[in-house]
Coordinates of C-alpha atoms in Angstrom, one line a residue:
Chain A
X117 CA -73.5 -22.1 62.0
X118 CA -70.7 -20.1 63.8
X119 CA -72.0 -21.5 66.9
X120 CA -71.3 -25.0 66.4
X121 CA -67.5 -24.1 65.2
X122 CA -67.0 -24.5 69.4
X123 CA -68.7 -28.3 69.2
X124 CA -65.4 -30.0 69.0
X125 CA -64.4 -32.1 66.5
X126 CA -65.3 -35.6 68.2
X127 CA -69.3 -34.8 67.7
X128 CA -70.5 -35.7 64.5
X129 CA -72.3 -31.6 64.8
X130 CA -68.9 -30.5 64.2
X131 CA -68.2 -32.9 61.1
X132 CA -71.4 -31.8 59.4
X133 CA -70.6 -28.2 59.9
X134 CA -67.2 -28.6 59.0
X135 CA -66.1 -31.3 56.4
X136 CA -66.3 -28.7 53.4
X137 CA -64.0 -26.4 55.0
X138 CA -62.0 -28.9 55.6
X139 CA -61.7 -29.9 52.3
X140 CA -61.1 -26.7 51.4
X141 CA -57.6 -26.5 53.6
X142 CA -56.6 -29.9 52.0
X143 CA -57.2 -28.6 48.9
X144 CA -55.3 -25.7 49.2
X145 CA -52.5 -27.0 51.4
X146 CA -52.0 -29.8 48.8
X147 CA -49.9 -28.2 46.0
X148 CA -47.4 -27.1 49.5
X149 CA -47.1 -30.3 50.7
X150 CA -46.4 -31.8 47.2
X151 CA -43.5 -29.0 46.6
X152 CA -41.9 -30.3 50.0
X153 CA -41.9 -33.9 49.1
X154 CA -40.7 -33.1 45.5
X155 CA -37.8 -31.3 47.3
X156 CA -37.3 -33.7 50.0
X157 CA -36.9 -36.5 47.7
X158 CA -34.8 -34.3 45.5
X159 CA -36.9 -34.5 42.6
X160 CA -36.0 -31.5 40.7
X161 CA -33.3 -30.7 38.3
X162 CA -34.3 -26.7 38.8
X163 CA -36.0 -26.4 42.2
X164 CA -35.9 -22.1 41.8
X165 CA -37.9 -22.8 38.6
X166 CA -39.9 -25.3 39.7
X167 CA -41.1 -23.9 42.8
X168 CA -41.6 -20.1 41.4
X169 CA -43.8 -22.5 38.4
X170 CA -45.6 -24.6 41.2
X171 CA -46.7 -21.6 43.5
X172 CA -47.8 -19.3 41.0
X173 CA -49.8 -21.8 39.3
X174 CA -51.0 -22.7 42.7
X175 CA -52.2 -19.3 43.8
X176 CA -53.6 -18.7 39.9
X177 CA -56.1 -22.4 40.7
X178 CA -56.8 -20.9 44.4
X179 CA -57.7 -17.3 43.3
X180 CA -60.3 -18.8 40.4
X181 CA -61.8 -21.3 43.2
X182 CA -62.3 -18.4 45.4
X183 CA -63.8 -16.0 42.5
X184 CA -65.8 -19.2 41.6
X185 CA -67.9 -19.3 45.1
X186 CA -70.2 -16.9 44.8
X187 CA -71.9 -17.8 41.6
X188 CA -71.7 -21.4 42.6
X189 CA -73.3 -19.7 45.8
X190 CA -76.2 -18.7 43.9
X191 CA -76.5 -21.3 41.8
X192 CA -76.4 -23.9 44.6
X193 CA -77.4 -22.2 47.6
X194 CA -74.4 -24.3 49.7
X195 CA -73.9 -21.5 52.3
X196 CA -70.3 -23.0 53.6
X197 CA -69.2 -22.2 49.9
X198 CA -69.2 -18.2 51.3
X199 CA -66.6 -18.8 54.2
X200 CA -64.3 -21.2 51.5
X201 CA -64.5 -18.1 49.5
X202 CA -62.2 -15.6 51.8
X203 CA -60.0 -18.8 53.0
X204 CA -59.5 -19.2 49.0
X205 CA -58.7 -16.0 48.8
X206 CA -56.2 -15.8 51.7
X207 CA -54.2 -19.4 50.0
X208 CA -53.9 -18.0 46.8
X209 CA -52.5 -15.1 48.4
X210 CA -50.1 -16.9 51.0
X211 CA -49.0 -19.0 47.4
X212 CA -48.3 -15.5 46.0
X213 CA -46.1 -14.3 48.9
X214 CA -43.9 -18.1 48.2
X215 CA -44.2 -17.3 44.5
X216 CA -42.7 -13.8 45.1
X217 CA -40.0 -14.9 47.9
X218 CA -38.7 -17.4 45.8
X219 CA -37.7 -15.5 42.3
X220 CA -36.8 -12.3 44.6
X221 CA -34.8 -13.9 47.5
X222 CA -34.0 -17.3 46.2
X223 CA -33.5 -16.9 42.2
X224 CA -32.3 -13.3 42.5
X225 CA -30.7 -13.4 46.0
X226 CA -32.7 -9.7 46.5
X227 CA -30.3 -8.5 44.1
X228 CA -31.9 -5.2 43.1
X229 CA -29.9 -4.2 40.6
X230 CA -30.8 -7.2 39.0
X231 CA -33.9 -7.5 40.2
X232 CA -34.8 -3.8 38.7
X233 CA -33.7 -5.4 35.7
X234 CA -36.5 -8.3 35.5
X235 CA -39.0 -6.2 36.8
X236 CA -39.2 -3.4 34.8
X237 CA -37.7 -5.3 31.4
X238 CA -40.2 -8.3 31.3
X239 CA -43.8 -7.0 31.5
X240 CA -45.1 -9.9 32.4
X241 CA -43.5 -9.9 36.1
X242 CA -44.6 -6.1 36.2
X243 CA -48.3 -7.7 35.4
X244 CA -47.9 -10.2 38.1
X245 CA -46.4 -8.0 40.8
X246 CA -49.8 -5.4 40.3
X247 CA -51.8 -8.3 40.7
X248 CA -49.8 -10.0 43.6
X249 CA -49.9 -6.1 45.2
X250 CA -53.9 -6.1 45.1
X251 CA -54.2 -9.3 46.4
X252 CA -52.0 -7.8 49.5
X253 CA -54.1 -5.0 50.2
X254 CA -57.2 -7.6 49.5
X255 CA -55.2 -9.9 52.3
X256 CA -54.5 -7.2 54.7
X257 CA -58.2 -6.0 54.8
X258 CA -60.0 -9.5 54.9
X259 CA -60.5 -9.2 58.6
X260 CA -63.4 -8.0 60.5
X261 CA -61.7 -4.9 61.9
X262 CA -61.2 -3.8 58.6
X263 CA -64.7 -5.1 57.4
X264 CA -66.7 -2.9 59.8
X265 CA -64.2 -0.2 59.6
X266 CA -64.3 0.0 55.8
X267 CA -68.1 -0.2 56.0
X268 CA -69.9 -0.4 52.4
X269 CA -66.6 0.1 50.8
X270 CA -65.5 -3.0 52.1
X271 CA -67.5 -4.9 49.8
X272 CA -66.0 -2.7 46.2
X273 CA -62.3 -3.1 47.5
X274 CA -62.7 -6.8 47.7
X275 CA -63.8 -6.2 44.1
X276 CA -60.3 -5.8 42.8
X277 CA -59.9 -9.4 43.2
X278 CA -61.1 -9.6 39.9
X279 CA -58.8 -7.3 38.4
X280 CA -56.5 -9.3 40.3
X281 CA -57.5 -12.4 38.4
X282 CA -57.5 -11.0 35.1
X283 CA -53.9 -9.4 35.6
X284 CA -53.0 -13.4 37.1
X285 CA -54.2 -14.7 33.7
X286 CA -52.2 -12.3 31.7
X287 CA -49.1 -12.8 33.5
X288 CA -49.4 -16.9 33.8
X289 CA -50.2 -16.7 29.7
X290 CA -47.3 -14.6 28.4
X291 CA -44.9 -17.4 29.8
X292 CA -46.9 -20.0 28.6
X293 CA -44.4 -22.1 25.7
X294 CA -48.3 -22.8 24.5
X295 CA -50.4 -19.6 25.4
X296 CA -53.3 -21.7 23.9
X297 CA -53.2 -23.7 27.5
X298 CA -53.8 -20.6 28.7
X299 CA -57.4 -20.9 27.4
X300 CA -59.4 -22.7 30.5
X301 CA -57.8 -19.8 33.0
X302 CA -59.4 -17.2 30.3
X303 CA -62.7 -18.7 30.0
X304 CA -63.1 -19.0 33.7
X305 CA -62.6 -16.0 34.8
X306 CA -64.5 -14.5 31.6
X307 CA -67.5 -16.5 32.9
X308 CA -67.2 -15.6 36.6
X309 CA -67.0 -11.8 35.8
X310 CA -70.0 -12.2 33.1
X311 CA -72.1 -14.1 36.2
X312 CA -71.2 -11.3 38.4
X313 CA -73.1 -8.8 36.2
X314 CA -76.7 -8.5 38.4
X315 CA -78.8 -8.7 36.3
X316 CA -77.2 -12.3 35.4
X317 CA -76.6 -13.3 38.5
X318 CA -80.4 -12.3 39.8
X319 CA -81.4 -14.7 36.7
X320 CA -79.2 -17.6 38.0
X321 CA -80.8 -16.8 41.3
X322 CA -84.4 -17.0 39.9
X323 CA -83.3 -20.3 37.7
X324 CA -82.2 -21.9 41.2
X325 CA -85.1 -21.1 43.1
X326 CA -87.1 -22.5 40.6
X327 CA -85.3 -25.3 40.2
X328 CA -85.9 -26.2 44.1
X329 CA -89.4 -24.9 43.9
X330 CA -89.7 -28.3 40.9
X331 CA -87.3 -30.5 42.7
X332 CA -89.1 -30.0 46.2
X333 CA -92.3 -30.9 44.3
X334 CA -91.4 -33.5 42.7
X335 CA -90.2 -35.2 45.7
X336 CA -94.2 -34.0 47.5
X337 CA -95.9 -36.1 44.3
Chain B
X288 CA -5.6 -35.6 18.6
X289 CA -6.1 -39.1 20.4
X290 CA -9.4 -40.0 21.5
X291 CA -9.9 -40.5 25.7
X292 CA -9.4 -43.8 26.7
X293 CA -11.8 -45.5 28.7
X294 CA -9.6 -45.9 31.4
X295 CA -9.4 -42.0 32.0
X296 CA -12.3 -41.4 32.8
X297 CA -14.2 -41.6 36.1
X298 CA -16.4 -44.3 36.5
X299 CA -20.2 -42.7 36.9
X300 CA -20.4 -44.5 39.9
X301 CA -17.4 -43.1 41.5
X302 CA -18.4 -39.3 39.6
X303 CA -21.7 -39.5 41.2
X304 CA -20.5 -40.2 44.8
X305 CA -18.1 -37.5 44.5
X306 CA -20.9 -34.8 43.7
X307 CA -23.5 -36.2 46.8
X308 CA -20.8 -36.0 49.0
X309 CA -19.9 -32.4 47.3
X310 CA -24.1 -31.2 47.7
X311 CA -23.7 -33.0 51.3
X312 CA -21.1 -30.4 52.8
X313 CA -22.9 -27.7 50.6
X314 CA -20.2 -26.7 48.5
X315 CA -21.2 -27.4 45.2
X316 CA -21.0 -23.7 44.4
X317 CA -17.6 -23.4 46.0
X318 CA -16.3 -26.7 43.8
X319 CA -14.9 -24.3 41.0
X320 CA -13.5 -22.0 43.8
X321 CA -11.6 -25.1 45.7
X322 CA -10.3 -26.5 42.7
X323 CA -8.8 -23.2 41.7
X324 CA -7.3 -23.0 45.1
X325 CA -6.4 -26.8 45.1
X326 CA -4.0 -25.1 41.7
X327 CA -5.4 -27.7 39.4
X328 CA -6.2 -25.9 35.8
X329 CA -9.4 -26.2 34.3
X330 CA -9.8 -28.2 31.4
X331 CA -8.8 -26.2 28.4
X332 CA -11.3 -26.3 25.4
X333 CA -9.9 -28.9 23.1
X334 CA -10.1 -26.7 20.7
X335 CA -6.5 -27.0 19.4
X336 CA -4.2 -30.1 19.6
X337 CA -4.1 -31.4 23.0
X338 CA -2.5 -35.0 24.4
X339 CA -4.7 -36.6 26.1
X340 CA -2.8 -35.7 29.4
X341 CA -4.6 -32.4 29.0
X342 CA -8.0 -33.7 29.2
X343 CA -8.4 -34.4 33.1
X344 CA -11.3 -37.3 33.4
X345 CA -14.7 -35.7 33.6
X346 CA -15.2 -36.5 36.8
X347 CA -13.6 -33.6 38.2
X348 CA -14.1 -31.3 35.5
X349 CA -14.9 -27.7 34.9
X350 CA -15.1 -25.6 31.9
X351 CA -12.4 -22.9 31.2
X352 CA -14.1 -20.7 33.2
X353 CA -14.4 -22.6 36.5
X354 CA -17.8 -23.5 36.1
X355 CA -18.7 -27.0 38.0
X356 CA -19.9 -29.6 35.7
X357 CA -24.1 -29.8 35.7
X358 CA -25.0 -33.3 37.3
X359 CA -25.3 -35.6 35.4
X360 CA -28.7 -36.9 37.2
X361 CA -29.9 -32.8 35.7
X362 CA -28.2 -33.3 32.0
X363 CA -30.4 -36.7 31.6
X364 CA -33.4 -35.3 33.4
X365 CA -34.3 -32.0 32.4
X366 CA -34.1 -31.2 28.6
X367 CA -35.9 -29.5 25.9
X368 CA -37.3 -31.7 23.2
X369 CA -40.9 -30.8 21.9
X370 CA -40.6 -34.0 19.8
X371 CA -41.2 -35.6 22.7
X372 CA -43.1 -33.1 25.3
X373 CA -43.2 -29.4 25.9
X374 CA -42.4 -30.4 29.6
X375 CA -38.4 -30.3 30.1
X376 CA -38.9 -32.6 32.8
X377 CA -41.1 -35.2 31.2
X378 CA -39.1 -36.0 28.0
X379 CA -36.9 -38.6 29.7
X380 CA -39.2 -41.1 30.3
X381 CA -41.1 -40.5 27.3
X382 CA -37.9 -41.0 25.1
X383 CA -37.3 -44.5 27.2
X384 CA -37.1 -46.7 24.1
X385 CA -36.8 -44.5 21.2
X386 CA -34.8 -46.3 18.3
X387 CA -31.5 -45.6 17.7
X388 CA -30.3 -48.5 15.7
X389 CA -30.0 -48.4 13.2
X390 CA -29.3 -44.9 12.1
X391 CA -27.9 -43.1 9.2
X392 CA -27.3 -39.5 8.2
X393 CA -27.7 -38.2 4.4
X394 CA -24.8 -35.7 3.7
X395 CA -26.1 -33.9 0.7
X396 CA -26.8 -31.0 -1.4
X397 CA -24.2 -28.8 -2.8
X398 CA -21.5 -31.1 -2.2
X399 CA -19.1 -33.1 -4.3
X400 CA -18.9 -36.4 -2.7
X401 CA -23.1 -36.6 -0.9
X402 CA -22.6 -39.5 1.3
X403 CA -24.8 -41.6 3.6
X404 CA -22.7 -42.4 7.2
X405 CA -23.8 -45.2 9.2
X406 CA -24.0 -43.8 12.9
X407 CA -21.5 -46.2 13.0
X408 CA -19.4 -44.5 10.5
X409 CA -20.0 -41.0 12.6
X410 CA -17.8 -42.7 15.9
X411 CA -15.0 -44.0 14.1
X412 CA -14.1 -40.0 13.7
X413 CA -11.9 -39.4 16.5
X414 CA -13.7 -38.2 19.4
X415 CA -12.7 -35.7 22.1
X416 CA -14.4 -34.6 25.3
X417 CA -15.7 -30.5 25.1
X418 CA -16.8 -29.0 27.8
X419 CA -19.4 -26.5 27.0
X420 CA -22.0 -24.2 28.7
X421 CA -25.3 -24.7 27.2
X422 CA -27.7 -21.6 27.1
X423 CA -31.0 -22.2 26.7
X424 CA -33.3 -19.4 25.6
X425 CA -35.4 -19.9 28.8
X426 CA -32.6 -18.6 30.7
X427 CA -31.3 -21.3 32.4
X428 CA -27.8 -22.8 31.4
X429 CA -25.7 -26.0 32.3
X430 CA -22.1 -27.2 31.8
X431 CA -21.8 -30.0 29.7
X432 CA -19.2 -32.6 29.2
X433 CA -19.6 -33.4 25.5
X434 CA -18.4 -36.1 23.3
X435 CA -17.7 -36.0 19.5
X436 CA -15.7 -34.4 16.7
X437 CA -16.0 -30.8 15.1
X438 CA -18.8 -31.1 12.5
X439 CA -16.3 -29.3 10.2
X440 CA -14.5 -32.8 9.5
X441 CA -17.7 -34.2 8.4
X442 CA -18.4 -31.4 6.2
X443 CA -14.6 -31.6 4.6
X444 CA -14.9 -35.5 4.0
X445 CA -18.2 -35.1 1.6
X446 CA -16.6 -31.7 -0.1
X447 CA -18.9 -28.7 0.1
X448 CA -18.9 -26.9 -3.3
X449 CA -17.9 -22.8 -3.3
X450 CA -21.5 -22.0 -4.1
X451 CA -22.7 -23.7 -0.7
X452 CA -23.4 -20.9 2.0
X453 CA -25.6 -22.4 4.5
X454 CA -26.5 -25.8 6.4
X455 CA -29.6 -26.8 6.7
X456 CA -30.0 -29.9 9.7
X457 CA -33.3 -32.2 9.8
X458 CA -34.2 -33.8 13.0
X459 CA -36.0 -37.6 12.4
X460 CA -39.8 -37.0 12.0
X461 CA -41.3 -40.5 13.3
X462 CA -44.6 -39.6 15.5
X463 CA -44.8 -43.1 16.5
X464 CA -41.6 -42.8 18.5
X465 CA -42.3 -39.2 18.9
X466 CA -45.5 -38.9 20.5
X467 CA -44.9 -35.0 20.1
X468 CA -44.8 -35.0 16.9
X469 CA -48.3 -35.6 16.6
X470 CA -48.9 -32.3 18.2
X471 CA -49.7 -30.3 14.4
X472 CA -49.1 -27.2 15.8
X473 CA -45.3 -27.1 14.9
X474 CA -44.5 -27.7 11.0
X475 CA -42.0 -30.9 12.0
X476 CA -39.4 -32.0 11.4
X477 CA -37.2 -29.5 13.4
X478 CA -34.6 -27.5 11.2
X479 CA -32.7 -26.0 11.9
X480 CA -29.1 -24.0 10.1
X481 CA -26.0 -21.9 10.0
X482 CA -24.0 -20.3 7.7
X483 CA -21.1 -22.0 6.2
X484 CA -18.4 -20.3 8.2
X485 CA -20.4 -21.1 11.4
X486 CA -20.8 -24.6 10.9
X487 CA -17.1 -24.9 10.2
X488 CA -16.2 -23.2 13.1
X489 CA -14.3 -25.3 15.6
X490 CA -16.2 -25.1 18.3
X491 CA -19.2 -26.7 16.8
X492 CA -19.8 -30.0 17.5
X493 CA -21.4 -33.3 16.5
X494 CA -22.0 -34.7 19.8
X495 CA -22.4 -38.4 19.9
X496 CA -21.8 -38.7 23.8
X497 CA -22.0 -36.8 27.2
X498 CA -19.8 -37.7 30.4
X499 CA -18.6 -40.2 28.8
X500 CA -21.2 -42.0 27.5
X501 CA -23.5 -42.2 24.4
X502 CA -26.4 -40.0 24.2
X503 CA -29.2 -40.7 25.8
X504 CA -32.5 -40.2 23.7
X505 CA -33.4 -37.2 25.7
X506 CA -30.2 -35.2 25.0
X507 CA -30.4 -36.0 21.0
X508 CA -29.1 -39.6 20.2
X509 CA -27.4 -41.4 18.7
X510 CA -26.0 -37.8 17.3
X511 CA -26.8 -34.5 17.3
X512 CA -25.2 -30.7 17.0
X513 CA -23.9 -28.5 19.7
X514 CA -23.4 -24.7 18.9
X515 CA -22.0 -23.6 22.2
X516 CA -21.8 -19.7 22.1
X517 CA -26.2 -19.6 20.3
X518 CA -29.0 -20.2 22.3
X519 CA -30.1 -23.8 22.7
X520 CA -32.7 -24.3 20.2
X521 CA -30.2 -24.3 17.5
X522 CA -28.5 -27.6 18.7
X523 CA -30.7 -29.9 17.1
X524 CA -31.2 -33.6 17.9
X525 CA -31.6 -36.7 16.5
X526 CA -30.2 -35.6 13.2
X527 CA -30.9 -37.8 10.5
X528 CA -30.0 -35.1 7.6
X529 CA -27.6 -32.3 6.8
X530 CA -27.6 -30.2 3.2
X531 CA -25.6 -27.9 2.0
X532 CA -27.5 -25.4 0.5
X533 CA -27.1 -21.7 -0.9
X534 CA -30.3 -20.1 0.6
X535 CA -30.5 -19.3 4.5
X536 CA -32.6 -22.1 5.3
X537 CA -35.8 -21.7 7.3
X538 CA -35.8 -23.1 10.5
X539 CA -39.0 -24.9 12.3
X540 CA -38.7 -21.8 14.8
X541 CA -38.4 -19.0 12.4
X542 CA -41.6 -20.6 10.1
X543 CA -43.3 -21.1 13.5
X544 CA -42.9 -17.8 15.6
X545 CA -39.6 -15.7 13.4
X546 CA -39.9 -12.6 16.0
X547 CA -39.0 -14.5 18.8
X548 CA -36.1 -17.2 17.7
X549 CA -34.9 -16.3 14.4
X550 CA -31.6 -17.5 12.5
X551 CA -28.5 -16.3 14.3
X552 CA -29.8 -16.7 17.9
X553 CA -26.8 -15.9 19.2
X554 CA -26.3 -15.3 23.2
X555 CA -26.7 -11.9 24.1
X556 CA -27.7 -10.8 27.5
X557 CA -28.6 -7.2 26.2
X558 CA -30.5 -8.1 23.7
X559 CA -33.5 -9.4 25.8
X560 CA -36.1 -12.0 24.3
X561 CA -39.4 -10.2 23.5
X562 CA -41.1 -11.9 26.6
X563 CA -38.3 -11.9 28.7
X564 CA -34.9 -10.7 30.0
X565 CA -31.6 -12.4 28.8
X566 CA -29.1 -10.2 31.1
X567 CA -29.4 -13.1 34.0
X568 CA -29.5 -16.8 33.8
X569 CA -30.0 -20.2 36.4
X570 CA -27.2 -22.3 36.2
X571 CA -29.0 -25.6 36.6
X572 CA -27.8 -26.8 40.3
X573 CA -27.4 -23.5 41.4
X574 CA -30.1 -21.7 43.3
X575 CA -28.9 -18.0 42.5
X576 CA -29.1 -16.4 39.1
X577 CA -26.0 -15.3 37.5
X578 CA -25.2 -13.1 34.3
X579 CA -25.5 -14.0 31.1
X580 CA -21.8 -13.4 29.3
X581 CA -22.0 -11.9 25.6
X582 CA -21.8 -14.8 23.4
X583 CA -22.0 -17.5 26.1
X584 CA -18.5 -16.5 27.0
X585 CA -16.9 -17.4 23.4
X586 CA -16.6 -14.3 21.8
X587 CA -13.1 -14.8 21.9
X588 CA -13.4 -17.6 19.7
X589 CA -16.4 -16.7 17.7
X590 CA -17.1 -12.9 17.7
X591 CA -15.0 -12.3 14.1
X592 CA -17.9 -14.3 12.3
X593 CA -20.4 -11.5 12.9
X594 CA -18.3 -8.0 11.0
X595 CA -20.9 -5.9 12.9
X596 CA -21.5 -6.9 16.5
X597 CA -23.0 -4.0 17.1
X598 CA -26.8 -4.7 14.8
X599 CA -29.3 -6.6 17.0
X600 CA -29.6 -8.4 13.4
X601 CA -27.3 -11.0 15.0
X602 CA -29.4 -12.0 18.2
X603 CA -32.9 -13.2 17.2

């Protein structure tokens, strides 16, 4: 599959390789592009507010995709879903670092007395900033160096993503005017960590494959 | 005091110009700053008898403090009003149409002389232009030019009796026009109170009108209360009833989540909201946060209603 990344994106190889991860850069560029034309048109009575809201909600839909991958992995067997998984990743954490510029720099002008003040006060940002801190270290070691240099640890760092996305939850639902709306964002990452559990996930594995075993011979009759 | 005449004040058109030219050099913030320096005086509060020479025409106002005006573009398109949507910027196009006309308010309870006033009846009391800072509990704030009369002359035309000691407010409860409304999770209507001595405070207003002009359905019309130095949820729109009663009355907020907006709601920015700070706040049009002042910058006017500033009893 890597092989075919080089077949240029006039052959019809290169389509089939790549639509899905394409689609996956739409996807995630989207929210951006939507914030910028907002903005350009001058659509916001609070741009500060509405941006910090955008991002974070942004990165929060980007980190549950990513999480989401794997299990759909398994249950589908769609190999592209396992690079969309660390470019997921990698968004949700670039829509962090916006998320985190503007309220620091933009709403509190890196004022640190006052920004002390909203940190430490309001433990909701103090949630948020944990999980927008393991999602840097996640970021900074996503490479390859880091990969082969990390070894079998590699694979339990990258863990913390879930603790990431539990902390994510937390923080989006104690702003929430409703925290009932809260409710999908918990139940999603609720299921992805229950599907994580192996002996679940070797049952979803064993459903699928004998799910293609009956569709592929079906399709033989 | 004589109400403004129309031909004092700035035509929207021209206010509007003004402030795109103003955002085009970049110096909204500096407005306050350059009229200071320009030795014009900011609009006093008309709080106490003023000719109408002392109310300079909205257009280029600022309240006592030097704040810029908030756009009026912002005031009509970003407001709080559940009845309506949870989504501050969604409520002005759901509130396109809502029925103003005809409208009355039931003056009641513990008075001697309960009286229903056409809204009609509600703008033939002289009306005077307040500019106000509104805090919202969120933590973002705007200047507003208001329009309407102190709510105490309402309350002395219908007589309150000595054993009154609170107001209780209604907002209209109509979930047809309201599509939030139908949302069960708040006990509506929304009501809201003060104490007697509050509500015949100066400062607080029966706004019928902003920049000028009559309220728009997403800032409360056809009239509603502004209590400039507590947080926002205590100006109620859309009033449709106002009681005198003896008990504190409970308010949708304090039936619905009491440790988080309670009674008094006043502003304090060391008193910080359960979830969140109050110490900073975004003055809508401004990108940079800026501190909250105790008692939305009134406590001149209004800290003697509270004997004991010190008890955090005041503040939620």
């Amino acid at each position: 599959m890597q092989d075919c990344r080089g077949a240029g994106w006039r052959s019809a190889t290169w389509w089939r390789v790549n639509w899905f991860h394409i689609l996956v850069h739409g996807l995630a560029l989207w929210p951006v592009a939507y914030i910028l034309w907002d903005l350009a048109w001058g659509r916001f009575a609070d741009p500060v507010g509405e941006i910090i809201t955008r991002t974070g909600r942004a990165s929060l839909n980007l980190l549950v995709l990513s999480l989401a991958c794997t299990p759909l992995y398994t249950l589908t067997g769609f190999t592209p879903l396992l690079r969309a998984r660390r470019t997921l990743g990698l968004y949700a954490f670039l829509y962090v670092v916006l998320h985190f510029l503007t309220f620091a720099g933009l709403d509190y002008g890196f004022d640190l007395r006052m920004l002390w003040e909203a940190v430490f006060y309001q433990q909701y940002v103090i949630v948020g900033f944990v999980a927008g801190l393991i999602l840097l270290a996640l970021a900074i070691t996503s490479t390859r160096g880091w990969q082969r240099r990390l070894g079998k640890w590699w694979k339990r760092v990258q863990r913390f993503v879930y603790l990431a996305g539990v902390l994510a939850v937390l923080h989006f639902a104690w702003l929430l005017k409703e925290p009932r709306r809260a409710l999908p964002y918990v139940a999603a990452v609720a299921v992805l960590l229950v599907l994580r559990i192996p002996a679940i996930a070797r049952m979803v594995g064993t459903v699928r494959r004998r799910f293609m075993k009956a569709s592929a011979s079906q399709t033989s009759d | 005091m004589v109400p403004i005449k129309s031909s004092e004040i700035t035509p929207e058109h021209i206010y509007l110009s003004r402030r795109k030219f103003l955002q085009a050099a970049g110096l909204l913030a500096a407005n306050a700053v350059l009229l200071a320096a320009c030795g014009r005086q900011p609009v006093p509060l008309s709080t106490g008898a003023t000719t109408p020479a002392d109310v300079s025409p909205p257009g280029d106002g600022a309240d006592e403090l030097g704040n810029a005006l908030t756009p009026l573009e912002s005031v009509l398109g970003y407001a709080n009003y559940y009845e309506f949507t949870l989504n501050p910027n969604g409520v002005a196009r759901l509130a396109q149409g809502f029925s103003t006309s005809p409208w009355q308010v039931a003056v009641g309870g513990l008075v001697n002389k309960p009286k229903m006033f056409d809204i009609d009846d509600l703008r033939t009391f002289e009306q005077e232009e307040r500019i106000y800072r509104m805090r919202c509990v969120e933590a973002w704030a705007m200047v507003i030019p208001w329009f309407g009369f102190s709510l105490s002359r309402l309350l002395n035309e219908v007589e309150p009796l000595s054993t009154a000691k609170y107001v209780r407010f209604e907002t209209l409860y109509d979930p047809d026009q309201m599509p939030g409304q139908k949302d069960r999770s708040f006990p509506w209507p929304y009501v809201e109170g003060l104490r007697m001595d509050e509500a015949m405070h100066d400062l607080t207003l029966l706004a019928t009108g902003l920049y000028g002009q009559d309220l728009q359905p997403q800032n409360g019309a056809p009239v509603r209360l502004v209590v400039p130095w507590k947080y926002g949820f205590k100006s109620l729109k859309s009033i449709v009833k106002i009681d005198l009663v003896e008990e504190m009355p409970q308010s949708l907020w304090m039936v619905t989540n009491p440790r988080e907006y309670g009674f008094w709601a006043n502003v304090n920015p060391e008193v910080p909201h359960p979830r969140w700070s109050q110490a900073t706040e975004r003055l809508i049009g401004e990108n940079r946060r800026r501190e909250t002042l105790f008692l939305n910058g009134y406590a001149d006017e209004v800290a003697g209603l509270y004997p004991d500033l010190n008890s955090r009893d005041w503040y939620y």
